[in-house]
Coordinates of C-alpha atoms in Angstrom, one line a residue:
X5 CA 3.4 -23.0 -12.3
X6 CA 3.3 -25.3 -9.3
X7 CA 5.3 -28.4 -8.8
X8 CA 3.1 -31.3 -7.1
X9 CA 4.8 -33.6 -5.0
X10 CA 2.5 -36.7 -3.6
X11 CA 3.5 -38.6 -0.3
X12 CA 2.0 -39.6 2.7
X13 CA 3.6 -37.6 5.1
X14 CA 4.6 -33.9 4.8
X15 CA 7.1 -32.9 7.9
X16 CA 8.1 -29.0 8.3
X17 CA 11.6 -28.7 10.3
X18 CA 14.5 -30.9 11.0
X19 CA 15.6 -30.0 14.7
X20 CA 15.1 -32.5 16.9
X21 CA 10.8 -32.9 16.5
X22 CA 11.7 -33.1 13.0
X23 CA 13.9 -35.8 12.9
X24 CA 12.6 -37.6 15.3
X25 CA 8.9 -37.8 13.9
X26 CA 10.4 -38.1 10.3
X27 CA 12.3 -40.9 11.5
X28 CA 9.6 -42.9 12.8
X29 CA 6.8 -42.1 10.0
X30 CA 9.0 -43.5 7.7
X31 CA 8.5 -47.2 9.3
X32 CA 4.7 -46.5 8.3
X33 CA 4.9 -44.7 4.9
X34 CA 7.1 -42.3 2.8
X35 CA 8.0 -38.8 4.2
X36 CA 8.3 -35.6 2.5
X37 CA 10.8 -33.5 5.2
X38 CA 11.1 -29.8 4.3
X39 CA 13.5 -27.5 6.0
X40 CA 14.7 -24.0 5.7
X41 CA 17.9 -24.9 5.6
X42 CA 20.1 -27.7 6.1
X43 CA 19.0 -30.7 7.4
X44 CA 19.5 -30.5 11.3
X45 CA 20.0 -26.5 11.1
X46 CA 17.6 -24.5 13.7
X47 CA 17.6 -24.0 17.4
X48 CA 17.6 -27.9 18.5
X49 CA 21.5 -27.6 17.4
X50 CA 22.3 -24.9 19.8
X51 CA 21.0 -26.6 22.6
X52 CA 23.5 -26.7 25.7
X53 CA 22.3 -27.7 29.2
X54 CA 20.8 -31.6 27.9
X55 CA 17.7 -33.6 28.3
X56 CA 15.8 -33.6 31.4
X57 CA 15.2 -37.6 32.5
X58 CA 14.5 -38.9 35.5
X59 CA 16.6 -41.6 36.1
X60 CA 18.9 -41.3 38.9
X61 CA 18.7 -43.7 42.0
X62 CA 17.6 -40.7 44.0
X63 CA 15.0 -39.3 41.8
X64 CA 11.7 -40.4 40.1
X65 CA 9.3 -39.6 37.8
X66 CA 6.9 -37.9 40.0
X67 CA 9.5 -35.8 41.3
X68 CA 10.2 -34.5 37.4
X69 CA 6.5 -34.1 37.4
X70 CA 6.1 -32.2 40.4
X71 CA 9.1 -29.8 39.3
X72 CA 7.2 -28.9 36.0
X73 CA 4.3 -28.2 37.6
X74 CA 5.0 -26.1 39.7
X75 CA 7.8 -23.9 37.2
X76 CA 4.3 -24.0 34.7
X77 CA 2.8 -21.4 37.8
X78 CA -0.8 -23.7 37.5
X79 CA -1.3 -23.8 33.6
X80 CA 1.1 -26.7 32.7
X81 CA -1.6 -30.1 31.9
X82 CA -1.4 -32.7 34.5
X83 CA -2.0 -35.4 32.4
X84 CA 0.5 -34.0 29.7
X85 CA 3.2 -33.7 31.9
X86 CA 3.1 -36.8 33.6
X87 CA 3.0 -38.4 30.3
X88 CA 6.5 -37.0 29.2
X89 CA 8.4 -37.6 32.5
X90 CA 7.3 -41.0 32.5
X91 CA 8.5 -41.5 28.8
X92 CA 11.4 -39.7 29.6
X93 CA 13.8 -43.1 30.7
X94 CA 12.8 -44.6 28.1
X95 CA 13.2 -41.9 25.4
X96 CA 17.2 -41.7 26.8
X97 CA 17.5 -45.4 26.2
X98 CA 16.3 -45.0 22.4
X99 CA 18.6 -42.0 21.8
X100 CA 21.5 -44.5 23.6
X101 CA 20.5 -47.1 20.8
X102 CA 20.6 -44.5 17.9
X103 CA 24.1 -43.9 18.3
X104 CA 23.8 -40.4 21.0
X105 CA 27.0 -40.3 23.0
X106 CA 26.0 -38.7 26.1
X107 CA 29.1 -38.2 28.9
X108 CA 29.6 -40.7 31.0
X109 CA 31.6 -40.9 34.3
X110 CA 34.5 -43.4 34.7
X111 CA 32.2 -46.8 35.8
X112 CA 30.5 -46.0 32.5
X113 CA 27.5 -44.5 34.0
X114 CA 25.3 -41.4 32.6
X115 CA 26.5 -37.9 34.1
X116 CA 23.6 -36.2 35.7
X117 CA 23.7 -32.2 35.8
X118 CA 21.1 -29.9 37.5
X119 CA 19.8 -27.0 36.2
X120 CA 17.4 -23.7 37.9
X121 CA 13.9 -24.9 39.5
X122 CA 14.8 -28.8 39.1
X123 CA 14.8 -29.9 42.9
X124 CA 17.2 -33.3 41.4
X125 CA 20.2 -33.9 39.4
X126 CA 18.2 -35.3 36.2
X127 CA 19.6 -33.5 33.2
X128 CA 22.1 -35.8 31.0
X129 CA 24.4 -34.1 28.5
X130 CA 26.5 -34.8 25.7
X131 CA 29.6 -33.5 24.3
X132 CA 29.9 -31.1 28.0
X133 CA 27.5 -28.7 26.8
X134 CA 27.0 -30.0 23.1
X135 CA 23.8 -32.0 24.1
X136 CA 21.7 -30.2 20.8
X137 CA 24.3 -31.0 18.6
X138 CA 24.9 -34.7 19.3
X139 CA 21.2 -36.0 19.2
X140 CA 20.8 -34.0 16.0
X141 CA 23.6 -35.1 14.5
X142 CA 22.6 -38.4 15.0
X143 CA 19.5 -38.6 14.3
X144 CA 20.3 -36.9 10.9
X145 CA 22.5 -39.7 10.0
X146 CA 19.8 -41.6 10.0
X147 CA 17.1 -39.7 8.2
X148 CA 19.6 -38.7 5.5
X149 CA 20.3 -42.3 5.1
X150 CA 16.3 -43.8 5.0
X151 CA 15.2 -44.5 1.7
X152 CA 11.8 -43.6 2.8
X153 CA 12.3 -39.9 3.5
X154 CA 13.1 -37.3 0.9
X155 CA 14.8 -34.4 1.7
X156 CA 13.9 -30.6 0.6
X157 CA 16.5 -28.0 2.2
X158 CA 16.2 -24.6 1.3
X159 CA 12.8 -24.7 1.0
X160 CA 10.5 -22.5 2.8
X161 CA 7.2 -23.6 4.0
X162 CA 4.6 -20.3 3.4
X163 CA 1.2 -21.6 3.5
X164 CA -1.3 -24.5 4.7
X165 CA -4.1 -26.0 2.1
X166 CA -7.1 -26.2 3.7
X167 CA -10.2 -28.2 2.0
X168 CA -13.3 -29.2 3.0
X169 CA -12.0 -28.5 7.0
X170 CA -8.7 -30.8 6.3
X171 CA -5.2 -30.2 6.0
X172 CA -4.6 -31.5 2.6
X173 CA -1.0 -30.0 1.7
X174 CA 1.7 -27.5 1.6
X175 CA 2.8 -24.8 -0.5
X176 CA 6.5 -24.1 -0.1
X177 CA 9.3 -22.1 -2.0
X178 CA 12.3 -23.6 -3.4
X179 CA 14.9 -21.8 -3.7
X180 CA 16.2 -23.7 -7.3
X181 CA 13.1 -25.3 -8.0
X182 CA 10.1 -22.6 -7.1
X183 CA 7.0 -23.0 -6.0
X184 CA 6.1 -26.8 -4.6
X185 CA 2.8 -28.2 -3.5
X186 CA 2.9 -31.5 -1.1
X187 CA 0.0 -33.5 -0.7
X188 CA 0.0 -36.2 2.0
X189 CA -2.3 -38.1 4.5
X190 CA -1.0 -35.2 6.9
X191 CA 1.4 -32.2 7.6
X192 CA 3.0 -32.2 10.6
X193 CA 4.5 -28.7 11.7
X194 CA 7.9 -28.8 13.5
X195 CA 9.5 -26.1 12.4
X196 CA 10.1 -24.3 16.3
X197 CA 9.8 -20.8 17.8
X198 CA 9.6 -17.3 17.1
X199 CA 12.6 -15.5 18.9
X200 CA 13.6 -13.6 15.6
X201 CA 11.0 -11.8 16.0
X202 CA 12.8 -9.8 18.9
X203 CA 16.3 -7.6 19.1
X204 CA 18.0 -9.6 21.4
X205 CA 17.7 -13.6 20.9
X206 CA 19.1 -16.8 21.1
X207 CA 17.0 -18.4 18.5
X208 CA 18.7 -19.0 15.3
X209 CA 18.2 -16.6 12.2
X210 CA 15.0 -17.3 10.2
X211 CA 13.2 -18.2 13.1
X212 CA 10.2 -15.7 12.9
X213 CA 7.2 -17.9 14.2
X214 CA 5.7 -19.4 10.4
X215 CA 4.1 -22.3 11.5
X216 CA 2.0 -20.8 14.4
X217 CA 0.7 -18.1 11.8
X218 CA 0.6 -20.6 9.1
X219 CA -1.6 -23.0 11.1
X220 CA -4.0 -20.0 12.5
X221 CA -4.4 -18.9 9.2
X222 CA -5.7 -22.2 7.9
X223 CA -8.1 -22.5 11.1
X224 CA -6.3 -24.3 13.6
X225 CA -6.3 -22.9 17.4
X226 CA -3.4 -21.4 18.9
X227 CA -3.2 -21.4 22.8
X228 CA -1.2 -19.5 25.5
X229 CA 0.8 -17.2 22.9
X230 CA 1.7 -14.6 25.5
X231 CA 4.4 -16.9 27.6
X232 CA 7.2 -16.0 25.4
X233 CA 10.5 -17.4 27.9
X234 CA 13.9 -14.7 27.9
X235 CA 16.7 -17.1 28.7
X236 CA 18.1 -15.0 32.1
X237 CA 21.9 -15.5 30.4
X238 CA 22.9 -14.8 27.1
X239 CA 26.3 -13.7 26.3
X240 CA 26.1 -9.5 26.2
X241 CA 27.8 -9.3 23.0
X242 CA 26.4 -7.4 19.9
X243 CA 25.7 -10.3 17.3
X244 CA 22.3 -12.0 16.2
X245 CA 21.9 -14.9 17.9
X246 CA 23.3 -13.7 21.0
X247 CA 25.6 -17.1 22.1
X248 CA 23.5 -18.9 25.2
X249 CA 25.6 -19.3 28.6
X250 CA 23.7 -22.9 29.7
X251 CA 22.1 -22.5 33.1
X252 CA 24.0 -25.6 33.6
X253 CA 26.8 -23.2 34.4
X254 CA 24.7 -22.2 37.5
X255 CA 24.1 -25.5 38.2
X256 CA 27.8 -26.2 38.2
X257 CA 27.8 -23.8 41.0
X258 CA 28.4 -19.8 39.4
X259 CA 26.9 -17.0 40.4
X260 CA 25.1 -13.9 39.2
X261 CA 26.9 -11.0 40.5
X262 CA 26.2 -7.2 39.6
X263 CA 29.0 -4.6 38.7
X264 CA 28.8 -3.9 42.5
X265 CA 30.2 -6.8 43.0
X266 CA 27.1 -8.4 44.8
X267 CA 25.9 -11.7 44.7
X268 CA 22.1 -10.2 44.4
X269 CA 19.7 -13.3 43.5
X270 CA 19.4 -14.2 47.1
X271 CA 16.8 -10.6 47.4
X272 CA 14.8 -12.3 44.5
X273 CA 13.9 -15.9 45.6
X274 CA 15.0 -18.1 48.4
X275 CA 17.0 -20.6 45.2
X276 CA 18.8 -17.9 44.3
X277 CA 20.6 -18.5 41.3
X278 CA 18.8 -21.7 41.1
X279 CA 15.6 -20.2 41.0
X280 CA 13.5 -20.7 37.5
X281 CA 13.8 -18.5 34.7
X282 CA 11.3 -16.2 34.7
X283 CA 12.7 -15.3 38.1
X284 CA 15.8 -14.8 37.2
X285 CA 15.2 -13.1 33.9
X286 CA 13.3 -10.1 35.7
X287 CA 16.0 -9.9 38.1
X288 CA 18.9 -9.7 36.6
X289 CA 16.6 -6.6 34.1
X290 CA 15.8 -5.2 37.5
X291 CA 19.4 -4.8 38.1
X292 CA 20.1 -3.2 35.0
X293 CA 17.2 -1.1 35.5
X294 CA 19.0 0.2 38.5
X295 CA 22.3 1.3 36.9
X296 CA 24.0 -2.4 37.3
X297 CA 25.5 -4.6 34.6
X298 CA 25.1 -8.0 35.7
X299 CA 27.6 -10.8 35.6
X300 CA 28.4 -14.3 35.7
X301 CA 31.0 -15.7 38.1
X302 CA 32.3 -19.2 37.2
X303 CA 35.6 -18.7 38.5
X304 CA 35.0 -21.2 41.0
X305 CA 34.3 -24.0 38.4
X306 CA 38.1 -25.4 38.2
X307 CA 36.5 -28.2 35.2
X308 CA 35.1 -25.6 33.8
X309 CA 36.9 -25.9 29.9
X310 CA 36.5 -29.5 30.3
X311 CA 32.3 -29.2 31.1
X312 CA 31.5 -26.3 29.1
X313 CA 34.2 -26.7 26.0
X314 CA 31.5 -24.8 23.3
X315 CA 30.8 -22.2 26.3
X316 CA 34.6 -21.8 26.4
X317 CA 35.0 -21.6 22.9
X318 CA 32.2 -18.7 22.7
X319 CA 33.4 -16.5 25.6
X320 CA 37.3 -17.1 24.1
X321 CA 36.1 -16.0 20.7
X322 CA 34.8 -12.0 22.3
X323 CA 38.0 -12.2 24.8
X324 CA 36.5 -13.7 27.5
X325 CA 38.2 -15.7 29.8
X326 CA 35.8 -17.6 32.0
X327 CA 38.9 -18.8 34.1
X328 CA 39.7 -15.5 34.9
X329 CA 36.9 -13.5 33.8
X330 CA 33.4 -12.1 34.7
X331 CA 30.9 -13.6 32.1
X332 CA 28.7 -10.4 31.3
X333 CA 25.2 -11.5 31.0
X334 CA 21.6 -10.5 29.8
X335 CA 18.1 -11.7 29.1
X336 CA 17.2 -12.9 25.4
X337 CA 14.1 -14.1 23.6
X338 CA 14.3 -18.2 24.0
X339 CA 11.5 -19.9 24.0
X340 CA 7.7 -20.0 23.2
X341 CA 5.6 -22.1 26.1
X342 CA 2.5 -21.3 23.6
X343 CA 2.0 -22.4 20.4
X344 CA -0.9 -24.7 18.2
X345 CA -2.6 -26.4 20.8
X346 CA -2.1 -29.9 20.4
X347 CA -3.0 -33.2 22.5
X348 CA 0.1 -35.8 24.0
X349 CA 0.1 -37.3 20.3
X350 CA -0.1 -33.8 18.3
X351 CA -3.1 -34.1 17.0
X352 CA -4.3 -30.1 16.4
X353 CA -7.8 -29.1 16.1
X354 CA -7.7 -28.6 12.5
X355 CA -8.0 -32.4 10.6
X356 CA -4.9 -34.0 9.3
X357 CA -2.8 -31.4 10.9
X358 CA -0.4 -32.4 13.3
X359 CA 2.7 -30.0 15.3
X360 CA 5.1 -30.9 17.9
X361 CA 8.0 -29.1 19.3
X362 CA 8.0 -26.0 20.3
X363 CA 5.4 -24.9 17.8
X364 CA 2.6 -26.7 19.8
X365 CA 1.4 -26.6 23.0
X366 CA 0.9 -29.8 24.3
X367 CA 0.1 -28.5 27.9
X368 CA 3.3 -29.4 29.2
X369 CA 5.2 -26.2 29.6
X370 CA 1.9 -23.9 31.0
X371 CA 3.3 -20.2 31.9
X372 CA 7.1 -21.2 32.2
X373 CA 9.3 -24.0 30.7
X374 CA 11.5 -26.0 33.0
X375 CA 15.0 -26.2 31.6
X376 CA 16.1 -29.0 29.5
X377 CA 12.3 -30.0 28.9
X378 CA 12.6 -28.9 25.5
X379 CA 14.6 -31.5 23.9
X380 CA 12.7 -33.8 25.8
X381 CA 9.0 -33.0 24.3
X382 CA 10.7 -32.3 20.8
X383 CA 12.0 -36.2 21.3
X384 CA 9.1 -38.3 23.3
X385 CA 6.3 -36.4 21.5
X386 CA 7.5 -36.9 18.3
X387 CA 7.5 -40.7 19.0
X388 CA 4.3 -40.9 20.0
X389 CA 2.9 -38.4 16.9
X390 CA 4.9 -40.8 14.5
X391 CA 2.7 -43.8 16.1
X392 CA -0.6 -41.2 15.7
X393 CA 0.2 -40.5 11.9
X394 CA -0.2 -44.4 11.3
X395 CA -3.3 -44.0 11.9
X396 CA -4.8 -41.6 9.7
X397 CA -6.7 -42.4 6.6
X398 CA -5.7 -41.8 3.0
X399 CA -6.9 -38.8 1.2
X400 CA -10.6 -39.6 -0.3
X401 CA -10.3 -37.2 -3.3
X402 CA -7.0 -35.1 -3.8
X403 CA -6.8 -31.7 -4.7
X404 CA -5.5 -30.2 -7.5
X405 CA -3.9 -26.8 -6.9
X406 CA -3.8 -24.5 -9.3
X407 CA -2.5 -20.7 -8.4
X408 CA -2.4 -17.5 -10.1
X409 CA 0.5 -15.7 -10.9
X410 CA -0.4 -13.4 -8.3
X411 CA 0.1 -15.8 -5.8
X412 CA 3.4 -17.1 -6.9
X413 CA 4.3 -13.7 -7.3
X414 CA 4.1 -13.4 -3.7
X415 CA 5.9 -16.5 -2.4
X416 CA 8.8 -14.8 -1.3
X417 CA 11.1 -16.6 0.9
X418 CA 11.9 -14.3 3.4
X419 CA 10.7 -11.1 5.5
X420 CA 11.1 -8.3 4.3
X421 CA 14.6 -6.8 5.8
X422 CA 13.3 -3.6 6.5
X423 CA 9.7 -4.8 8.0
X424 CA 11.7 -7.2 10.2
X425 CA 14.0 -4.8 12.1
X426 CA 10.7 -2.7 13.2
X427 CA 9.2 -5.7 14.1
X428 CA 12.0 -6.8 16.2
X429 CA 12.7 -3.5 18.0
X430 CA 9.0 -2.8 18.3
X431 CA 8.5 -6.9 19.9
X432 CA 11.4 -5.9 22.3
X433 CA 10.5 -2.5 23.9
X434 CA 7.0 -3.0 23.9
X435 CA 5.8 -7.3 24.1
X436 CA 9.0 -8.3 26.2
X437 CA 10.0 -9.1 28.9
X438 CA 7.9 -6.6 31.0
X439 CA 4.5 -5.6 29.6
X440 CA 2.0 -3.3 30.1
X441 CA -1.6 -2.3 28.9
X442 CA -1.3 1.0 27.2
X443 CA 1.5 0.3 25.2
X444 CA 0.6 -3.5 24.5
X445 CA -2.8 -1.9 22.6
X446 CA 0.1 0.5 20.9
X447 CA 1.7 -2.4 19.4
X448 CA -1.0 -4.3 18.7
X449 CA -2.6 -1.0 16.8
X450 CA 0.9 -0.9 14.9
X451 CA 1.1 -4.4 13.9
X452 CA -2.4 -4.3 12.5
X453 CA -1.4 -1.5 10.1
X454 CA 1.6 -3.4 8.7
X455 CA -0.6 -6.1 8.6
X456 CA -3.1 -4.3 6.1
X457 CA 0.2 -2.8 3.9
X458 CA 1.9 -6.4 3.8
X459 CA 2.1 -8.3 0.1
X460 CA 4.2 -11.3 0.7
X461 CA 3.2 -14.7 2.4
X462 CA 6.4 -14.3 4.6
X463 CA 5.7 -10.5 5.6
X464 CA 2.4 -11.8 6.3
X465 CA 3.3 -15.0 8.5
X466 CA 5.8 -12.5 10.0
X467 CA 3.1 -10.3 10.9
X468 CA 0.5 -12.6 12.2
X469 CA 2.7 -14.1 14.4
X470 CA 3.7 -11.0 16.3
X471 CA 0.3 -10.0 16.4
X472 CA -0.7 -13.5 18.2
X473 CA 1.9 -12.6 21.1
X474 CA 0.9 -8.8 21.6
X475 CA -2.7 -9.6 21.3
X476 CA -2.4 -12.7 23.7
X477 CA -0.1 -10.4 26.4
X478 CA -2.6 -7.5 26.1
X479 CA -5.7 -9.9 27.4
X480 CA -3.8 -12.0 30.2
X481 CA -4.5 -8.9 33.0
X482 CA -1.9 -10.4 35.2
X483 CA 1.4 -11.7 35.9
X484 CA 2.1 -15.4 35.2
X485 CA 5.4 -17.4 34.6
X486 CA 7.0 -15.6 32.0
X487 CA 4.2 -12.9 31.3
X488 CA 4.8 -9.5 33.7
X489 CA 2.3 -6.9 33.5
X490 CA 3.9 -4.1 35.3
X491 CA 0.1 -2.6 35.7
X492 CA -1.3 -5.9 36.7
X493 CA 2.0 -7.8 39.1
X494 CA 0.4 -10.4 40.7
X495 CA -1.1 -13.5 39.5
X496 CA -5.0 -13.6 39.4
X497 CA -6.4 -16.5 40.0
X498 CA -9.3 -15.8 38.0
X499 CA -7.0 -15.8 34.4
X500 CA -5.5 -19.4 35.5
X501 CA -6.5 -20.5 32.3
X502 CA -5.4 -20.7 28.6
X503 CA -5.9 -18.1 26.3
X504 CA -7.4 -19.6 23.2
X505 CA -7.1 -17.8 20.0
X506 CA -9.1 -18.6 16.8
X507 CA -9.3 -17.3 12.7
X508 CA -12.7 -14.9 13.4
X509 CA -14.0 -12.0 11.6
X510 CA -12.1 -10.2 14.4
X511 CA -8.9 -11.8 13.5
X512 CA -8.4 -13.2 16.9
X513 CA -10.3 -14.1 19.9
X514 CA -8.9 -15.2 22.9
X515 CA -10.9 -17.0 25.7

């Protein structure tokens, strides 16, 4: 037995797309807002460096867009990108309004950072390194306070209805309450990444990629799955998240040094430790590769408790001193570039379905993210989806759901613990951070056969999202951004496209 819970719009995840988007529906209609958790939990929370906005006197929009162009190595959309920077401004002078109190130096002006591959100080910050934390905090307050938005924590989102080529509703599992069905003009999916579904990550736990397989499963087209970005610095301590050491802290002036005691990104890229992720990522494996921890050095940073207080705070906590100490560092699963291809207003190929965040691809990231774009599409995207959502018509005919117990049976509300570690070690040694042919059919060949054994909707969703990544890394036969074939290592100018992947007889097909 089903419970069947009629709005107008259905929202999945409350990190900052969430919110945001949930925030601004609400001016048009009432909002059904589902989240895993708590309201605000997820990755959004845990992000450091800030939002990247071009607004100093020095700097310009363009500039912005010319800096994510070329960090997207030739698949990031023109159009898409210049969109964003150009809402950027104006998207910091909203958050201002809301309540977000971003640092400010002593004439009351915003503090501008700089972070790896931005050629401008452009990113502003809250709380030092808190930036995630403030604007969700905030813009919780005021979708826990709307009297147009109801609220479902704990509730997992398992499964998109599809009828008559629409989006028409939700299942999801409560974790009091059982099974639920919303109905509403639209769903929009905002429910983030998939770094749980690898060893080492920065990604907060439950964070195993759902809404890319729930939206392929109902028909919707998922683009650019292989461009999976391995934040070059987490904190090399054994816990799950691994904490994240902001690349702000680089742009604050430390420097990656190996247990030799050399300062080596200057052999990788003429920014050295400035240089973008994906560069610095397969550098500092490289040097573990060769025998050599690797380090962080921000002993020059005399401000550095007062700029990075939760960075302080983490290192303190596993006896690290970043006064005194090296910072020992290593790559971890951080971000998905891909996801369900989506337009500027997130709009998805499937009807009625709408994503923003990191679970779409909007074009604006292409083969490699930018830092501190993140919070910035989750924000200005969101706006400009709420507006979309306004838009759309009112169901014609609803449908009733009815589900056997079968079904319900299998609603379970999370992966299986023992499926989910050989996912995660198999994601890790043989779809990260460098690939190659043989062994990417290997774990394709091994997901596939989980795939057939699987019963539950989250097994499943678990499942089909690893096999989206794998399948996606196995066809792109060359290196791009943040995908490195070490049997194909230089970019082909003949795969500067998307890969396109598609619900087929086949299961996938990529284009």
């Amino acid at each position: 037995m089903s419970r069947l819970i009629q709005t107008d719009y259905v929202v999945v995840g409350s990190g900052i797309a969430g919110l945001t988007v949930s925030l601004f529906a609400s001016r048009y209609g009432r909002v059904s807002l589902v989240t895993k958790d708590r309201i605000g939990d997820g990755n959004s929370r845990f992000a450091q460096g800030g939002i990247a906005a071009a607004i100093g006197n020095d700097d310009s929009p363009d500039l912005h867009r010319d800096d994510t162009l070329r960090t997207g190595s030739g698949l990031s959309d023109y159009s898409a990108v210049d969109t964003l920077v150009h809402a950027a401004p104006d998207m910091i002078r909203l958050l201002v309004d809301l309540g977000v109190p971003f640092d400010r130096d002593k004439t009351g002006e915003l503090v501008l950072g700089r972070e790896g591959a931005h050629g401008k100080n452009r990113i502003v910050h809250a709380g030092g390194d808190a930036t995630g934390k403030a604007i969700v905090d905030v813009l919780a307050k005021h979708v826990l306070t709307s009297p147009r938005i109801d609220i479902f924590e704990h509730c997992y989102a398992a499964e998109l209805i599809v009828v008559d080529g629409e989006c028409q509703g939700l299942v999801a599992v409560d974790h009091e309450l059982g099974p639920l069905y919303f109905q509403g003009k639209t769903v929009v999916l905002a429910n983030g990444g998939l770094g749980q579904l690898y060893r080492y990550t920065t990604n907060d736990p439950g964070i195993y990629g759902s809404g890319y397989a729930m939206a392929y499963q109902a028909g919707a087209e998922l683009q650019d799955m292989e461009f999976v970005q391995f934040h070059p610095t987490a904190l090399k301590v054994d816990t799950n998240p691994m904490p994240l050491i902001s690349e702000a802290v680089r742009g604050e002036g430390a420097v990656l040094v190996n247990s030799a005691g050399e300062a080596f990104m200057g052999r990788y890229h003429p920014w050295k430790d400035l240089a973008s992720r994906d560069i610095v990522a397969r550098a500092i494996f490289t040097e573990y590769n060769a025998g050599k921890n690797v380090y962080l050095d921000a002993r020059s940073i005399s401000h550095f408790a007062k700029r990075f207080p939760t960075i302080t705070q983490l290192c303190k906590k596993h006896g690290i001193d970043p006064a005194r100490d090296l910072i020992p560092v290593v790559p971890a699963a951080h971000y998905t570039m891909g996801g369900i291809k989506t337009d500027t207003n997130g709009r998805t190929t499937l009807p009625r379905l709408f994503a923003v965040g990191e679970v779409a691809s909007s074009g604006v990231h292409g083969a490699n993210r930018l830092a501190s774009n993140s919070l910035l599409e989750g924000a200005a995207f969101a706006r400009r989806t709420a507006e979309a959502l306004a838009e759309v018509r009112s169901l014609e005919k609803a449908h009733e759901p009815s589900f056997s117990s079968e079904y319900i049976a299998n609603l379970s509300v999370q992966p299986t613990a023992s499926l989910l570690a050989r996912v995660q070690s198999l994601m890790w040694e043989e779809v990260g951070l460098i690939r190659e042919g043989r062994r990417l059919q290997e774990a394709c060949g091994k997901i596939e056969e989980w795939l057939e054994e699987a019963k539950t909707l989250a097994d499943r969703n678990l499942l089909v999202s690893a096999l989206l990544v794998a399948r996606a890394a196995l066809w792109r036969r060359e290196s791009r951004g943040s995908h490195f074939r070490s049997d194909y290592p230089e970019e082909n100018n003949e795969q500067q496209r998307h890969s396109l992947q598609v619900k087929s007889d086949q299961f996938v097909f990529s284009a």
